[in-house]
Amino acid sequence: MPHSLVLNLLPRSPIPPGYLTGKHVHALFLSLVSSVDQALGDRLHVNSANKAFTLSPLQVQRSVRHSVGGPKPKTPDLKLQYQHRDPIPAATPCWWRVSLLDDGLFRNLSSLWLNLNPQHPWHLGPADLQITSVLGTPQSTQRWANFSNYEQLYEEASDQERKITFCFCTPTAFRQKSFDSALPTRELVFGSLLRRWNEYSSIQLNEGFMEYLFPSYFDIRTEITVDPRQQFAHTGAVTDPSSQFMGCVGKMTFRIMGHPEAEAIKTVNALADFALYAGVGRKTTMGMGIVRRV
């Protein structure tokens, strides 16, 4: 059962930008896992392929204010901050999205969520963090929290909707042989979703839908960021050009063309809805490739 959990955090001391990279949020997640299951934490650390989770970069909470009788607060946007050039001050409310694709992983971690001690410090570099709450269901002010199961995702997927729009919320790239590609083609985007679905779901889908998919709109750009595995210097500067990572951000629409069977349309829509949990492309366990349907 895929889960998209949002952890609300409160730093007790400033978090330097050098410790807000993918490498360090990845280490924080492994610390959480190891606190309840050391063997599982060790396995996730060693296994570099088919990891059943994704992690967002740390996000600073945006306050939503409105006056009585005034306009309602705007729906929270889906943009995510993926680079921090300044420290996050102490006592700044933050949140962090963790998605889990495998039932077993969620069960193993359930005691962590259920027995959360807000006073227990977790470490992100030199900073101590408090986990104040964990959200696992949709919220009016937090659209990244959700859950479903694979059967429900498939059964509720439309077999008629032919327009699929994705928002690439953090830089997204795909490995092709020995190199990265930042261009989100249908084969790369839906191929990534299909592999992750078939890895963790008992409902196996085939790729026969691919020939009917065509890009119809795109508003994307490339972003050059620091490789999420790279550790910054304490100044936040990066001195090694080879540590840079290029990916795409923005929106892109695919349309289903021709005369596919209803099952093929349903498969496309199920995979598109699954993107919220799975992300696409490389380094999704380090904050990259966070994608969702809009």
mmCIF file of C-alpha atoms in Angstrom:
data_model
loop_
_atom_site.group_PDB
_atom_site.id
_atom_site.type_symbol
_atom_site.label_atom_id
_atom_site.label_comp_id
_atom_site.label_asym_id
_atom_site.label_seq_id
_atom_site.Cartn_x
_atom_site.Cartn_y
_atom_site.Cartn_z
ATOM 1 C CA MET A 1 0.000 0.000 0.000
ATOM 2 C CA PRO A 2 1.644 3.274 -1.030
ATOM 3 C CA HIS A 3 1.790 5.970 1.640
ATOM 4 C CA SER A 4 2.758 9.612 1.280
ATOM 5 C CA LEU A 5 3.612 10.798 4.788
ATOM 6 C CA VAL A 6 4.397 14.361 5.800
ATOM 7 C CA LEU A 7 6.588 14.796 8.866
ATOM 8 C CA ASN A 8 6.303 18.178 10.572
ATOM 9 C CA LEU A 9 9.641 19.173 12.042
ATOM 10 C CA LEU A 10 10.989 21.867 14.322
ATOM 11 C CA PRO A 11 14.759 22.488 14.401
ATOM 12 C CA ARG A 12 16.161 23.274 17.837
ATOM 13 C CA SER A 13 19.229 24.911 16.299
ATOM 14 C CA PRO A 14 20.031 26.382 12.861
ATOM 15 C CA ILE A 15 20.469 23.887 10.020
ATOM 16 C CA PRO A 16 23.418 24.858 7.790
ATOM 17 C CA PRO A 17 22.687 24.629 4.043
ATOM 18 C CA GLY A 18 25.448 22.057 3.689
ATOM 19 C CA TYR A 19 23.310 19.609 5.642
ATOM 20 C CA LEU A 20 20.141 20.126 3.602
ATOM 21 C CA THR A 21 21.343 18.078 0.638
ATOM 22 C CA GLY A 22 19.920 14.738 -0.434
ATOM 23 C CA LYS A 23 22.802 12.852 1.139
ATOM 24 C CA HIS A 24 21.919 14.135 4.590
ATOM 25 C CA VAL A 25 18.115 13.775 4.422
ATOM 26 C CA HIS A 26 18.756 10.223 3.198
ATOM 27 C CA ALA A 27 20.916 9.604 6.275
ATOM 28 C CA LEU A 28 18.188 11.077 8.503
ATOM 29 C CA PHE A 29 15.633 8.629 7.082
ATOM 30 C CA LEU A 30 17.964 5.664 7.644
ATOM 31 C CA SER A 31 18.389 6.837 11.254
ATOM 32 C CA LEU A 32 14.603 6.815 11.692
ATOM 33 C CA VAL A 33 14.390 3.303 10.239
ATOM 34 C CA SER A 34 17.306 1.996 12.308
ATOM 35 C CA SER A 35 15.752 3.345 15.513
ATOM 36 C CA VAL A 36 12.970 0.765 15.208
ATOM 37 C CA ASP A 37 14.626 -1.911 13.026
ATOM 38 C CA GLN A 38 18.434 -1.853 12.820
ATOM 39 C CA ALA A 39 18.591 -4.782 10.398
ATOM 40 C CA LEU A 40 16.163 -3.067 8.017
ATOM 41 C CA GLY A 41 18.148 0.162 8.224
ATOM 42 C CA ASP A 42 21.314 -1.739 7.351
ATOM 43 C CA ARG A 43 19.630 -3.428 4.381
ATOM 44 C CA LEU A 44 18.316 -0.134 3.015
ATOM 45 C CA HIS A 45 21.771 1.385 3.390
ATOM 46 C CA VAL A 46 23.456 -1.431 1.457
ATOM 47 C CA ASN A 47 20.800 -1.999 -1.214
ATOM 48 C CA SER A 48 21.130 0.724 -3.852
ATOM 49 C CA ALA A 49 18.451 -0.599 -6.209
ATOM 50 C CA ASN A 50 14.656 -0.788 -5.970
ATOM 51 C CA LYS A 51 14.400 1.068 -2.690
ATOM 52 C CA ALA A 52 10.767 1.167 -1.635
ATOM 53 C CA PHE A 53 10.728 4.804 -0.533
ATOM 54 C CA THR A 54 11.233 8.351 -1.789
ATOM 55 C CA LEU A 55 12.255 11.471 0.101
ATOM 56 C CA SER A 56 11.624 15.138 -0.579
ATOM 57 C CA PRO A 57 14.043 17.910 0.316
ATOM 58 C CA LEU A 58 13.311 19.633 3.610
ATOM 59 C CA GLN A 59 10.652 22.335 3.173
ATOM 60 C CA VAL A 60 10.151 25.511 5.201
ATOM 61 C CA GLN A 61 6.520 25.810 6.288
ATOM 62 C CA ARG A 62 4.721 28.666 4.594
ATOM 63 C CA SER A 63 2.191 30.355 6.863
ATOM 64 C CA VAL A 64 -1.334 30.777 5.493
ATOM 65 C CA ARG A 65 -3.221 33.742 6.932
ATOM 66 C CA HIS A 66 -6.571 35.272 6.101
ATOM 67 C CA SER A 67 -8.856 37.704 7.862
ATOM 68 C CA VAL A 68 -12.369 36.937 9.055
ATOM 69 C CA GLY A 69 -14.769 37.650 6.215
ATOM 70 C CA GLY A 70 -11.836 38.053 3.820
ATOM 71 C CA PRO A 71 -10.819 35.816 0.926
ATOM 72 C CA LYS A 72 -10.160 32.177 1.661
ATOM 73 C CA PRO A 73 -6.538 31.103 1.746
ATOM 74 C CA LYS A 74 -5.165 29.977 -1.575
ATOM 75 C CA THR A 75 -4.754 26.291 -2.247
ATOM 76 C CA PRO A 76 -1.135 25.418 -1.378
ATOM 77 C CA ASP A 77 0.994 25.245 -4.511
ATOM 78 C CA LEU A 78 2.998 22.195 -5.421
ATOM 79 C CA LYS A 79 6.382 23.848 -5.815
ATOM 80 C CA LEU A 80 9.111 22.364 -3.677
ATOM 81 C CA GLN A 81 12.324 24.029 -2.618
ATOM 82 C CA TYR A 82 15.221 21.841 -3.673
ATOM 83 C CA GLN A 83 18.184 24.110 -2.936
ATOM 84 C CA HIS A 84 18.960 25.975 0.267
ATOM 85 C CA ARG A 85 21.621 28.654 0.160
ATOM 86 C CA ASP A 86 20.974 30.008 3.655
ATOM 87 C CA PRO A 87 20.653 28.225 7.001
ATOM 88 C CA ILE A 88 17.190 27.364 8.272
ATOM 89 C CA PRO A 89 16.911 29.246 11.596
ATOM 90 C CA ALA A 90 16.098 27.472 14.835
ATOM 91 C CA ALA A 91 12.373 27.143 15.683
ATOM 92 C CA THR A 92 11.370 27.471 12.002
ATOM 93 C CA PRO A 93 8.482 25.058 11.268
ATOM 94 C CA CYS A 94 9.483 22.678 8.468
ATOM 95 C CA TRP A 95 8.027 19.640 6.787
ATOM 96 C CA TRP A 96 9.425 16.645 4.963
ATOM 97 C CA ARG A 97 7.636 14.217 2.641
ATOM 98 C CA VAL A 98 8.447 10.497 2.910
ATOM 99 C CA SER A 99 6.676 8.055 0.603
ATOM 100 C CA LEU A 100 6.630 4.304 1.166
ATOM 101 C CA LEU A 101 5.786 1.912 -1.669
ATOM 102 C CA ASP A 102 5.831 -1.378 0.196
ATOM 103 C CA ASP A 103 3.437 -2.623 2.882
ATOM 104 C CA GLY A 104 6.230 -4.370 4.735
ATOM 105 C CA LEU A 105 8.251 -1.191 5.063
ATOM 106 C CA PHE A 106 5.245 0.714 6.408
ATOM 107 C CA ARG A 107 4.462 -2.028 8.936
ATOM 108 C CA ASN A 108 8.044 -2.073 10.174
ATOM 109 C CA LEU A 109 7.951 1.676 10.719
ATOM 110 C CA SER A 110 4.435 1.913 12.142
ATOM 111 C CA SER A 111 5.700 1.830 15.737
ATOM 112 C CA LEU A 112 7.774 4.917 14.989
ATOM 113 C CA TRP A 113 4.729 6.905 13.879
ATOM 114 C CA LEU A 114 2.438 5.540 16.609
ATOM 115 C CA ASN A 115 4.862 6.069 19.514
ATOM 116 C CA LEU A 116 6.292 9.375 18.418
ATOM 117 C CA ASN A 117 8.049 11.305 21.183
ATOM 118 C CA PRO A 118 8.092 15.008 20.208
ATOM 119 C CA GLN A 119 10.896 15.629 22.703
ATOM 120 C CA HIS A 120 13.233 13.063 21.175
ATOM 121 C CA PRO A 121 15.911 14.822 19.097
ATOM 122 C CA TRP A 122 16.870 13.615 15.631
ATOM 123 C CA HIS A 123 20.051 14.821 14.030
ATOM 124 C CA LEU A 124 20.543 16.519 10.675
ATOM 125 C CA GLY A 125 24.220 17.352 10.667
ATOM 126 C CA PRO A 126 24.917 19.509 13.755
ATOM 127 C CA ALA A 127 21.233 20.427 14.171
ATOM 128 C CA ASP A 128 18.731 18.695 16.442
ATOM 129 C CA LEU A 129 15.198 18.244 15.094
ATOM 130 C CA GLN A 130 11.901 17.489 16.774
ATOM 131 C CA ILE A 131 9.274 15.529 14.833
ATOM 132 C CA THR A 132 6.123 17.223 16.074
ATOM 133 C CA SER A 133 3.573 15.236 14.049
ATOM 134 C CA VAL A 134 3.127 12.872 11.100
ATOM 135 C CA LEU A 135 0.337 13.364 8.561
ATOM 136 C CA GLY A 136 -0.844 10.391 6.535
ATOM 137 C CA THR A 137 -4.204 11.553 5.153
ATOM 138 C CA PRO A 138 -5.095 14.462 2.845
ATOM 139 C CA GLN A 139 -5.221 17.855 4.538
ATOM 140 C CA SER A 140 -6.671 21.139 3.308
ATOM 141 C CA THR A 141 -3.341 22.840 3.936
ATOM 142 C CA GLN A 142 -1.067 19.934 3.023
ATOM 143 C CA ARG A 143 -1.640 18.254 -0.329
ATOM 144 C CA TRP A 144 1.338 15.912 -0.116
ATOM 145 C CA ALA A 145 -0.141 13.623 2.552
ATOM 146 C CA ASN A 146 -2.154 10.691 1.201
ATOM 147 C CA PHE A 147 -2.444 6.919 1.066
ATOM 148 C CA SER A 148 -4.005 4.244 -1.101
ATOM 149 C CA ASN A 149 -3.463 0.634 -2.048
ATOM 150 C CA TYR A 150 -2.551 -0.708 -5.448
ATOM 151 C CA GLU A 151 -5.942 -2.322 -5.969
ATOM 152 C CA GLN A 152 -7.701 0.961 -5.206
ATOM 153 C CA LEU A 153 -5.357 2.959 -7.450
ATOM 154 C CA TYR A 154 -6.094 0.602 -10.322
ATOM 155 C CA GLU A 155 -9.830 0.225 -9.754
ATOM 156 C CA GLU A 156 -10.402 3.977 -9.380
ATOM 157 C CA ALA A 157 -8.260 4.892 -12.394
ATOM 158 C CA SER A 158 -10.275 6.264 -15.316
ATOM 159 C CA ASP A 159 -10.595 4.173 -18.461
ATOM 160 C CA GLN A 160 -11.674 7.253 -20.452
ATOM 161 C CA GLU A 161 -9.448 10.179 -19.424
ATOM 162 C CA ARG A 162 -6.910 10.805 -22.192
ATOM 163 C CA LYS A 163 -5.071 13.842 -20.816
ATOM 164 C CA ILE A 164 -2.253 13.336 -18.315
ATOM 165 C CA THR A 165 -0.421 16.354 -16.874
ATOM 166 C CA PHE A 166 2.579 16.009 -14.594
ATOM 167 C CA CYS A 167 4.334 18.562 -12.425
ATOM 168 C CA PHE A 168 8.054 17.862 -12.031
ATOM 169 C CA CYS A 169 8.454 19.429 -8.592
ATOM 170 C CA THR A 170 12.170 18.755 -8.101
ATOM 171 C CA PRO A 171 14.861 18.259 -10.787
ATOM 172 C CA THR A 172 14.187 15.028 -12.622
ATOM 173 C CA ALA A 173 16.566 13.048 -14.808
ATOM 174 C CA PHE A 174 16.824 9.537 -16.180
ATOM 175 C CA ARG A 175 19.787 7.220 -16.574
ATOM 176 C CA GLN A 176 20.466 6.122 -20.132
ATOM 177 C CA LYS A 177 23.407 3.734 -20.253
ATOM 178 C CA SER A 178 26.308 5.685 -18.722
ATOM 179 C CA PHE A 179 24.767 9.152 -18.843
ATOM 180 C CA ASP A 180 21.825 11.184 -17.570
ATOM 181 C CA SER A 181 19.028 12.621 -19.701
ATOM 182 C CA ALA A 182 16.910 15.517 -18.441
ATOM 183 C CA LEU A 183 14.293 15.184 -21.199
ATOM 184 C CA PRO A 184 11.108 13.471 -19.895
ATOM 185 C CA THR A 185 10.046 11.306 -22.843
ATOM 186 C CA ARG A 186 7.065 8.970 -22.593
ATOM 187 C CA GLU A 187 9.334 5.913 -22.423
ATOM 188 C CA LEU A 188 11.405 7.348 -19.596
ATOM 189 C CA VAL A 189 8.556 8.753 -17.500
ATOM 190 C CA PHE A 190 6.065 5.915 -17.845
ATOM 191 C CA GLY A 191 8.768 3.262 -18.020
ATOM 192 C CA SER A 192 10.012 4.403 -14.606
ATOM 193 C CA LEU A 193 6.487 4.330 -13.150
ATOM 194 C CA LEU A 194 5.761 0.920 -14.675
ATOM 195 C CA ARG A 195 8.908 -0.678 -13.225
ATOM 196 C CA ARG A 196 8.165 0.609 -9.733
ATOM 197 C CA TRP A 197 4.512 -0.418 -9.905
ATOM 198 C CA ASN A 198 5.352 -3.960 -11.015
ATOM 199 C CA GLU A 199 8.077 -4.233 -8.367
ATOM 200 C CA TYR A 200 5.704 -3.660 -5.446
ATOM 201 C CA SER A 201 2.176 -4.384 -6.692
ATOM 202 C CA SER A 202 0.494 -7.757 -7.125
ATOM 203 C CA ILE A 203 -1.364 -6.280 -10.133
ATOM 204 C CA GLN A 204 1.120 -6.600 -12.972
ATOM 205 C CA LEU A 205 0.772 -4.090 -15.809
ATOM 206 C CA ASN A 206 2.248 -4.323 -19.311
ATOM 207 C CA GLU A 207 3.711 -1.618 -21.526
ATOM 208 C CA GLY A 208 1.289 -2.021 -24.430
ATOM 209 C CA PHE A 209 -0.131 1.433 -23.690
ATOM 210 C CA MET A 210 3.111 3.191 -24.584
ATOM 211 C CA GLU A 211 2.509 3.451 -28.335
ATOM 212 C CA TYR A 212 -0.628 5.560 -27.773
ATOM 213 C CA LEU A 213 1.064 8.246 -25.633
ATOM 214 C CA PHE A 214 2.258 11.514 -27.158
ATOM 215 C CA PRO A 215 3.459 14.787 -25.572
ATOM 216 C CA SER A 216 0.986 17.597 -26.275
ATOM 217 C CA TYR A 217 2.185 20.425 -24.009
ATOM 218 C CA PHE A 218 5.321 21.194 -22.078
ATOM 219 C CA ASP A 219 6.490 24.088 -19.949
ATOM 220 C CA ILE A 220 9.713 22.678 -18.577
ATOM 221 C CA ARG A 221 13.209 23.951 -18.039
ATOM 222 C CA THR A 222 16.495 22.462 -16.995
ATOM 223 C CA GLU A 223 17.860 23.163 -13.552
ATOM 224 C CA ILE A 224 21.472 22.632 -12.560
ATOM 225 C CA THR A 225 21.723 21.662 -8.916
ATOM 226 C CA VAL A 226 24.242 19.953 -6.715
ATOM 227 C CA ASP A 227 24.365 16.181 -6.960
ATOM 228 C CA PRO A 228 22.231 15.141 -3.968
ATOM 229 C CA ARG A 229 25.017 12.809 -2.810
ATOM 230 C CA GLN A 230 27.523 15.671 -2.673
ATOM 231 C CA GLN A 231 28.325 17.202 0.692
ATOM 232 C CA PHE A 232 28.611 20.971 0.680
ATOM 233 C CA ALA A 233 31.383 22.792 2.382
ATOM 234 C CA HIS A 234 30.157 24.598 5.521
ATOM 235 C CA THR A 235 29.833 27.756 3.459
ATOM 236 C CA GLY A 236 27.300 26.077 1.200
ATOM 237 C CA ALA A 237 29.624 26.451 -1.809
ATOM 238 C CA VAL A 238 30.435 23.642 -4.189
ATOM 239 C CA THR A 239 33.926 23.520 -5.589
ATOM 240 C CA ASP A 240 33.736 20.413 -7.761
ATOM 241 C CA PRO A 241 31.894 21.029 -11.082
ATOM 242 C CA SER A 242 31.465 17.277 -11.527
ATOM 243 C CA SER A 243 29.130 17.303 -8.527
ATOM 244 C CA GLN A 244 26.489 19.226 -10.477
ATOM 245 C CA PHE A 245 23.278 17.487 -11.481
ATOM 246 C CA MET A 246 21.011 18.528 -14.353
ATOM 247 C CA GLY A 247 17.305 17.761 -14.318
ATOM 248 C CA CYS A 248 14.019 19.187 -15.541
ATOM 249 C CA VAL A 249 11.321 20.993 -13.576
ATOM 250 C CA GLY A 250 7.938 22.315 -14.715
ATOM 251 C CA LYS A 251 4.801 20.839 -16.262
ATOM 252 C CA MET A 252 4.228 18.454 -19.139
ATOM 253 C CA THR A 253 1.092 16.948 -20.654
ATOM 254 C CA PHE A 254 0.766 13.626 -22.449
ATOM 255 C CA ARG A 255 -2.303 12.675 -24.473
ATOM 256 C CA ILE A 256 -3.580 9.241 -25.336
ATOM 257 C CA MET A 257 -4.140 9.135 -29.069
ATOM 258 C CA GLY A 258 -5.665 6.608 -31.452
ATOM 259 C CA HIS A 259 -7.954 3.766 -30.474
ATOM 260 C CA PRO A 260 -6.489 1.886 -27.505
ATOM 261 C CA GLU A 261 -8.472 -0.591 -25.463
ATOM 262 C CA ALA A 262 -10.067 0.755 -22.277
ATOM 263 C CA GLU A 263 -7.583 -1.340 -20.279
ATOM 264 C CA ALA A 264 -4.644 0.557 -21.793
ATOM 265 C CA ILE A 265 -6.228 3.920 -20.887
ATOM 266 C CA LYS A 266 -6.856 2.644 -17.358
ATOM 267 C CA THR A 267 -3.219 1.553 -17.043
ATOM 268 C CA VAL A 268 -1.958 5.006 -18.049
ATOM 269 C CA ASN A 269 -4.233 6.723 -15.532
ATOM 270 C CA ALA A 270 -3.310 4.311 -12.739
ATOM 271 C CA LEU A 271 0.403 4.935 -13.312
ATOM 272 C CA ALA A 272 -0.170 8.695 -13.469
ATOM 273 C CA ASP A 273 -1.930 8.608 -10.082
ATOM 274 C CA PHE A 274 0.857 6.394 -8.711
ATOM 275 C CA ALA A 275 3.435 9.098 -9.520
ATOM 276 C CA LEU A 276 2.532 10.921 -6.285
ATOM 277 C CA TYR A 277 4.085 8.051 -4.332
ATOM 278 C CA ALA A 278 6.754 6.696 -6.662
ATOM 279 C CA GLY A 279 8.333 9.736 -8.287
ATOM 280 C CA VAL A 280 10.240 9.101 -11.504
ATOM 281 C CA GLY A 281 13.808 8.863 -12.644
ATOM 282 C CA ARG A 282 16.999 8.898 -10.619
ATOM 283 C CA LYS A 283 17.814 9.593 -6.974
ATOM 284 C CA THR A 284 14.250 9.760 -5.720
ATOM 285 C CA THR A 285 15.552 8.595 -2.328
ATOM 286 C CA MET A 286 17.607 11.806 -2.185
ATOM 287 C CA GLY A 287 14.991 14.402 -3.100
ATOM 288 C CA MET A 288 15.123 14.260 -6.886
ATOM 289 C CA GLY A 289 12.349 13.193 -9.282
ATOM 290 C CA ILE A 290 9.436 14.251 -7.061
ATOM 291 C CA VAL A 291 6.546 14.262 -9.537
ATOM 292 C CA ARG A 292 2.786 14.288 -9.269
ATOM 293 C CA ARG A 293 -0.233 14.459 -11.503
ATOM 294 C CA VAL A 294 -2.054 17.786 -11.637
#
